[in-house]
GROMACS .gro file of C-alpha atoms in nm:
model
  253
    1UNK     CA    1  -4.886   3.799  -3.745
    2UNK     CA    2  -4.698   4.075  -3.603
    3UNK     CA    3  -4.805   4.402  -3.501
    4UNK     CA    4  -4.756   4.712  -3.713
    5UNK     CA    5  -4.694   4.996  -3.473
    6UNK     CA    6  -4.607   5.389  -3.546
    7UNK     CA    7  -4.542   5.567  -3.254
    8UNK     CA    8  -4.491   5.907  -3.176
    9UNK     CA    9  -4.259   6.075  -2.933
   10UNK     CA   10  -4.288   6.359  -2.871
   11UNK     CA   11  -3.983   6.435  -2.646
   12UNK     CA   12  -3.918   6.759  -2.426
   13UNK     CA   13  -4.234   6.921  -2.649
   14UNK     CA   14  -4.570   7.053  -2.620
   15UNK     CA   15  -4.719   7.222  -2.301
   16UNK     CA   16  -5.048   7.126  -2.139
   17UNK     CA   17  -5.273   7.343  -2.418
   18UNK     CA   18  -5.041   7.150  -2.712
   19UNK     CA   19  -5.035   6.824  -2.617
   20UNK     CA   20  -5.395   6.800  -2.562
   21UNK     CA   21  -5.461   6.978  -2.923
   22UNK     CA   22  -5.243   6.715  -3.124
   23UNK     CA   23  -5.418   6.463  -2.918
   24UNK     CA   24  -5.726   6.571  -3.052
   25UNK     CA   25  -5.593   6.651  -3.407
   26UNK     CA   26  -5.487   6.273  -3.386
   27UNK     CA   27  -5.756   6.113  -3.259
   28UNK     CA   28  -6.027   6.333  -3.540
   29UNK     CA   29  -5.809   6.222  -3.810
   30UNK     CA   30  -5.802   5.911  -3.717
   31UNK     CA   31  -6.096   5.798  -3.649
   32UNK     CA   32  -6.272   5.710  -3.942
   33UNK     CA   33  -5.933   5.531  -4.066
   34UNK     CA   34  -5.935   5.154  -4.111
   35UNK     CA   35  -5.602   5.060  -3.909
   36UNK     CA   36  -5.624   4.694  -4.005
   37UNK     CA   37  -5.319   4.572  -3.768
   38UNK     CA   38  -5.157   4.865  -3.705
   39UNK     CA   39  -5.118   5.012  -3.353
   40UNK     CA   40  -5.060   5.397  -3.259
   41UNK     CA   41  -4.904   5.485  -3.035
   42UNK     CA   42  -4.808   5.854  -2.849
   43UNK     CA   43  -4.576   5.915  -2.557
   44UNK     CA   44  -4.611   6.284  -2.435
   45UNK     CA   45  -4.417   6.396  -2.169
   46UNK     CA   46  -4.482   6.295  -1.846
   47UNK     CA   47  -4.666   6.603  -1.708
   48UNK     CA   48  -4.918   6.567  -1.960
   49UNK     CA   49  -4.961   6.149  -1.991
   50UNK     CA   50  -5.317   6.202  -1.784
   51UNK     CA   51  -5.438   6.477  -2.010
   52UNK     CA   52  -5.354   6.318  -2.341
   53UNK     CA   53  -5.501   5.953  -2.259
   54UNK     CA   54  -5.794   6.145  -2.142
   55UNK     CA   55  -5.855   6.275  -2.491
   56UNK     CA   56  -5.726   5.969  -2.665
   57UNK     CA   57  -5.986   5.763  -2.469
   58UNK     CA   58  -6.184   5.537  -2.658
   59UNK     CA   59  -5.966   5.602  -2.962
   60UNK     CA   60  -5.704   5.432  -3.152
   61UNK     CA   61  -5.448   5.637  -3.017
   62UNK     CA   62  -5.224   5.459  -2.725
   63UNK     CA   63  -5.055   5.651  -2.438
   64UNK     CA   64  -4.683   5.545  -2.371
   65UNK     CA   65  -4.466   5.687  -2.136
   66UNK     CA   66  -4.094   5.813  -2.226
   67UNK     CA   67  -3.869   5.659  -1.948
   68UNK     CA   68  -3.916   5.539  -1.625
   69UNK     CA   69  -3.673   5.461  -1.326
   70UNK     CA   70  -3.582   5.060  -1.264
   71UNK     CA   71  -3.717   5.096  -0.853
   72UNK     CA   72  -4.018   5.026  -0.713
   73UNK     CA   73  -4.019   5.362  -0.518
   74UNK     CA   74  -3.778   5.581  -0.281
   75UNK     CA   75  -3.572   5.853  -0.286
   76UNK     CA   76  -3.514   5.933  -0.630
   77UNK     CA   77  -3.610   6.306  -0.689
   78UNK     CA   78  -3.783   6.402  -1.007
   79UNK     CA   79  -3.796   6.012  -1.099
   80UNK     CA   80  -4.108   5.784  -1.235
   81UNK     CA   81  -4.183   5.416  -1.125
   82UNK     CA   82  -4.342   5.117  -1.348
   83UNK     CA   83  -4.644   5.098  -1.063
   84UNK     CA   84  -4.647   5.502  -1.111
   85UNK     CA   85  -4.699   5.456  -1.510
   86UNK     CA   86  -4.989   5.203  -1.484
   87UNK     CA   87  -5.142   5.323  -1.193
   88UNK     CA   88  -5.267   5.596  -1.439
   89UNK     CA   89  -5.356   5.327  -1.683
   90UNK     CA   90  -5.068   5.299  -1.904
   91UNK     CA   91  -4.916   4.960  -2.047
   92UNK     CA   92  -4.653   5.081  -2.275
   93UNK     CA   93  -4.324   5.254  -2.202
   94UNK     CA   94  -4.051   5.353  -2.415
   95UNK     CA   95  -3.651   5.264  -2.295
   96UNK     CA   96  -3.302   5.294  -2.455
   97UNK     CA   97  -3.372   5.612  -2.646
   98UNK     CA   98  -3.044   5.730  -2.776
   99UNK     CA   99  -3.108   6.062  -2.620
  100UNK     CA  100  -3.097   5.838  -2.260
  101UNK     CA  101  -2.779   5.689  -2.316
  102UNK     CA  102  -2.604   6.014  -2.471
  103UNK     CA  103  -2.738   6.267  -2.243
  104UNK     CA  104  -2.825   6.098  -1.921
  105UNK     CA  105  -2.521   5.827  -1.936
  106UNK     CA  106  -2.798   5.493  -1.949
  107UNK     CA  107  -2.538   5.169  -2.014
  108UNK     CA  108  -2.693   4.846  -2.118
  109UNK     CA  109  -2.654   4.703  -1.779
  110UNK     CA  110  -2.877   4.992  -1.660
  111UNK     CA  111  -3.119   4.946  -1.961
  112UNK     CA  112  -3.153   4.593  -1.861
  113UNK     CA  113  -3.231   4.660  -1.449
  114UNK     CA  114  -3.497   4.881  -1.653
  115UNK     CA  115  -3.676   4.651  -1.892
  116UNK     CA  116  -3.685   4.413  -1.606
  117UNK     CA  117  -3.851   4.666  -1.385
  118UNK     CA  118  -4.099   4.757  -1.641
  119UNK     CA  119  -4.216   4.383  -1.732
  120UNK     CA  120  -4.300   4.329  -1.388
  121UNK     CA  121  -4.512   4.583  -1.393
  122UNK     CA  122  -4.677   4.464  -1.714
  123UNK     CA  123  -4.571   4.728  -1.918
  124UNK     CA  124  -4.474   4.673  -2.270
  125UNK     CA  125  -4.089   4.774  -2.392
  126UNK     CA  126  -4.037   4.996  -2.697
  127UNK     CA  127  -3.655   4.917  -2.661
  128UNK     CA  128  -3.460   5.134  -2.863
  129UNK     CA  129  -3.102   5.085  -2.986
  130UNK     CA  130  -2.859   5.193  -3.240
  131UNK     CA  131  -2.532   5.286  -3.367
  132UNK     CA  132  -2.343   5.613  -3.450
  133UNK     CA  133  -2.208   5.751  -3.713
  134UNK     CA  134  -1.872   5.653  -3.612
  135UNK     CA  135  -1.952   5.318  -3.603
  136UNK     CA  136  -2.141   5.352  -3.922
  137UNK     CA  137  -1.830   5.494  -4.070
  138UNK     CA  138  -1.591   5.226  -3.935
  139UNK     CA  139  -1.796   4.895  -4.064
  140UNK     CA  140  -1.874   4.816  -3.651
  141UNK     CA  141  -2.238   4.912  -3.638
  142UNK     CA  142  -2.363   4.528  -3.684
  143UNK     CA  143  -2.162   4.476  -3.364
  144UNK     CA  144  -2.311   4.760  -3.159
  145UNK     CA  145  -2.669   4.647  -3.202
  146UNK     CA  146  -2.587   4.316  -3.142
  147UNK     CA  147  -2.445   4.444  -2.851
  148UNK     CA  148  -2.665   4.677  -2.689
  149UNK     CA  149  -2.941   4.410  -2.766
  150UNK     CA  150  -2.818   4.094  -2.623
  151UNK     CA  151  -2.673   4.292  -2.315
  152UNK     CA  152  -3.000   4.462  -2.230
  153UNK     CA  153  -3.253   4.195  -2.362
  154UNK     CA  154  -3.112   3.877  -2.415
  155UNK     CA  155  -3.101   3.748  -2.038
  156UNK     CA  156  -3.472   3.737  -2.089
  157UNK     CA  157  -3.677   3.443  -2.078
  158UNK     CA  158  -3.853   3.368  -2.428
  159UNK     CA  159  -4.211   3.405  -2.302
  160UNK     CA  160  -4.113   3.774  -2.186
  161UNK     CA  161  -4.072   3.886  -2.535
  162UNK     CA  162  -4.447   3.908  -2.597
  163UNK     CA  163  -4.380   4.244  -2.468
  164UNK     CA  164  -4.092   4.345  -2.634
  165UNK     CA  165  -4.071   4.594  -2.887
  166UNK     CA  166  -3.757   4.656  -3.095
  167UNK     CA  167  -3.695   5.021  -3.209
  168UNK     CA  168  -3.366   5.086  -3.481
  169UNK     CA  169  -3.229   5.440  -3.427
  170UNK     CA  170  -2.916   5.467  -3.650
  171UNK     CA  171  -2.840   5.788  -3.418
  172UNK     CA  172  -2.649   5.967  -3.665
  173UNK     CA  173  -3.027   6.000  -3.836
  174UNK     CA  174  -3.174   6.134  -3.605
  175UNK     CA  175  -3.257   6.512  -3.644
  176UNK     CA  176  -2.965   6.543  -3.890
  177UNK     CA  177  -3.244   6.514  -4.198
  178UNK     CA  178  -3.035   6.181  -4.314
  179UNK     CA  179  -3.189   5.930  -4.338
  180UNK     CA  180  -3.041   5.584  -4.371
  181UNK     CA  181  -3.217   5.401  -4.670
  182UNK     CA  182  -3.456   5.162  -4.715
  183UNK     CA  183  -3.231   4.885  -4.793
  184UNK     CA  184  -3.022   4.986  -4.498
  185UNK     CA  185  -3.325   4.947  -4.262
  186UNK     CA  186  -3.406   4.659  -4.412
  187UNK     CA  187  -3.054   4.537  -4.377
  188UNK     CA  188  -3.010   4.601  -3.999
  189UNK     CA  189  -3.405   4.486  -3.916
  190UNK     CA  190  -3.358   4.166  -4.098
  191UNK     CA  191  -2.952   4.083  -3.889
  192UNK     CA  192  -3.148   4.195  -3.569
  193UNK     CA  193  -3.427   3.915  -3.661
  194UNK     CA  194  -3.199   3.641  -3.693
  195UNK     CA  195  -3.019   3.719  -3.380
  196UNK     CA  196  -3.310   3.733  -3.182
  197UNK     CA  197  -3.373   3.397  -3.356
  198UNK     CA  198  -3.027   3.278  -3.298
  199UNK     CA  199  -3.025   3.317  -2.933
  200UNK     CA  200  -3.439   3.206  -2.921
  201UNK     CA  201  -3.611   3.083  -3.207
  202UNK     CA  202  -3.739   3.162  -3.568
  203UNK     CA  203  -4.082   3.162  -3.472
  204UNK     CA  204  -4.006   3.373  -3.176
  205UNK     CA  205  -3.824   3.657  -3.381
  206UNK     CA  206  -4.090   3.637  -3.644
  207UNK     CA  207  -4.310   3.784  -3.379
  208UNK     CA  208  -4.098   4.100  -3.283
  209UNK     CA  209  -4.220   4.381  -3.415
  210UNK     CA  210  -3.895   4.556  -3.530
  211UNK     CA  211  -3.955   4.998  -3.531
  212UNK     CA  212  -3.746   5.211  -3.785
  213UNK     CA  213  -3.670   5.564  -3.558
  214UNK     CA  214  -3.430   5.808  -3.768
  215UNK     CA  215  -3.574   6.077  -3.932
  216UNK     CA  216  -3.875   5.912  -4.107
  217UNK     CA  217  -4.081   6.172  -4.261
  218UNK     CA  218  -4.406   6.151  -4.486
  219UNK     CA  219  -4.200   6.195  -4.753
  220UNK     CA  220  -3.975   5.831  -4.731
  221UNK     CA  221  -4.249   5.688  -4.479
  222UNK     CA  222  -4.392   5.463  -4.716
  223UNK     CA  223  -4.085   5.350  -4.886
  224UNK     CA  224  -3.942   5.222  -4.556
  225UNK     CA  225  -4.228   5.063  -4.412
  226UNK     CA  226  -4.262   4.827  -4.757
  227UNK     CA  227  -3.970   4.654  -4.659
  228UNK     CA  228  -4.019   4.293  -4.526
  229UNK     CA  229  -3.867   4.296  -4.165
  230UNK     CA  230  -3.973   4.729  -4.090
  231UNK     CA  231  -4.270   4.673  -3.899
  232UNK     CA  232  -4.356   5.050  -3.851
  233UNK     CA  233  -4.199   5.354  -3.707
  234UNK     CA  234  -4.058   5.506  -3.365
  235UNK     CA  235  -4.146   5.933  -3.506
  236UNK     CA  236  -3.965   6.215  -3.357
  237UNK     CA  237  -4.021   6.554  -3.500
  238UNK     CA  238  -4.324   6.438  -3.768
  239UNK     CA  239  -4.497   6.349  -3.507
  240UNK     CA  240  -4.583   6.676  -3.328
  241UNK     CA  241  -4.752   6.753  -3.669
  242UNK     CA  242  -5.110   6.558  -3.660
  243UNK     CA  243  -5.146   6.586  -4.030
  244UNK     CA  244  -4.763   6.478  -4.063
  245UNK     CA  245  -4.797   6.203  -3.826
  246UNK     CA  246  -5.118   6.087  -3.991
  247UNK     CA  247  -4.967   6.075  -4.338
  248UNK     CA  248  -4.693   5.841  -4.196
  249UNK     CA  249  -4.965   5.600  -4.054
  250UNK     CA  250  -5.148   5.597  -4.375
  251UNK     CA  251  -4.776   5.553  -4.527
  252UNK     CA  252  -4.823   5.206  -4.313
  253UNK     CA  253  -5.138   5.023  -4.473
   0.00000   0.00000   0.00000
């Protein structure tokens, strides 16, 4: 059975004081919560990834990071390595963000140096992808995710995907309040299942947890999670809110 997973990420946000308080805020809400198979997960920014799986140690709340650079080590100023990340005891990290590839210039043959980089260091991939709303508009976003996926991911080798983690941003969703529907997520998570098991196999993609990450709120949580192939949530702005973030969790059982 596949994980369910709602993570958090918490971006550019929250400064030492902040990050440690939702941390806590999480972690009290949480803990007398019965998470049958669901995973949480938090990525704060990198400054504060020490602090916050301090708090969140012994908890039910994961540390991921954000990013991290595809080289071992060298002269990359103001970059993070995969050895960096778990050195400090992390094992997930989160790559493809649409923010990466808009603002920062990340290509899928970047992306895929990346990943590559980060499963030798045995860090799970929250791999995120998506289309805009240009290619929304146009009819081509089935072609950009199969794109962006099989560019970045699909040179794999099947037994790497154990620590792969899809994450569906339809970017034009994110921090616009629209949200794409239910039956759109399900829509796009069920055609990215079948071409991970087109290029693999069934049983393989029925083992990918498959993230929904565009504006998912407490208020549509719930219905979007209850479809079939939306195995949880990749949060942006709900999830610097603990009580926000912990209503979209509970939206989850």
């Amino acid at each position: 059975m596949r994980s369910k997973i709602v993570a958090g990420n918490w971006k550019m946000n929250n400064d030492l004081a902040a990050s440690k308080a939702l941390a806590n805020g999480l972690v009290e809400g949480l803990k007398d919560k019965n998470l049958t198979n669901t995973r949480v997960v938090v990525a704060p920014t990198f400054v504060n990834l020490t602090s916050v799986k301090e708090v969140t140690e012994g908890s039910v709340v994961e540390v991921a990071a954000q990013n991290m650079h595809q080289a071992k080590s060298g002269a990359f100023t103001g970059e993070i390595s995969g050895e960096m990340l778990t050195s400090i005891g992390l094992k997930s990290v989160i790559l493809g963000h649409s923010e990466r590839r808009e603002y920062f210039g990340e290509s899928d043959a970047l992306l895929a140096e990346k990943v590559t980089a980060a499963l030798a260091n045995n860090l799970e991939v929250i791999f995120c992808f998506g289309e805009v709303l240009e290619d929304r508009k146009s009819g081509n976003h089935f072609a950009v995710v199969e794109s962006q996926i099989s560019n970045a991911l699909f040179g794999l080798e099947a037994a790497a995907w154990k620590n792969i983690v899809l994450a569906y941003e339809p970017v034009w969703a994110i921090g616009t309040g629209e949200t794409a529907s239910a039956d759109q997520a399900q829509e796009m998570h069920a055609f990215i299942r079948k071409i991970v098991a087109d290029k693999y196999d069934a049983a393989l993609a029925e083992e990918v947890s498959i993230l929904y990450g565009g504006s998912c709120k407490p208020g549509n949580a719930k219905e979007i999670f209850s479809k079939e192939d939306v195995d949880g949530g990749l949060i942006g702005g709900a999830a610097l809110q603990a009580t926000d973030f912990i209503a979209i969790i509970e939206a989850i059982q």
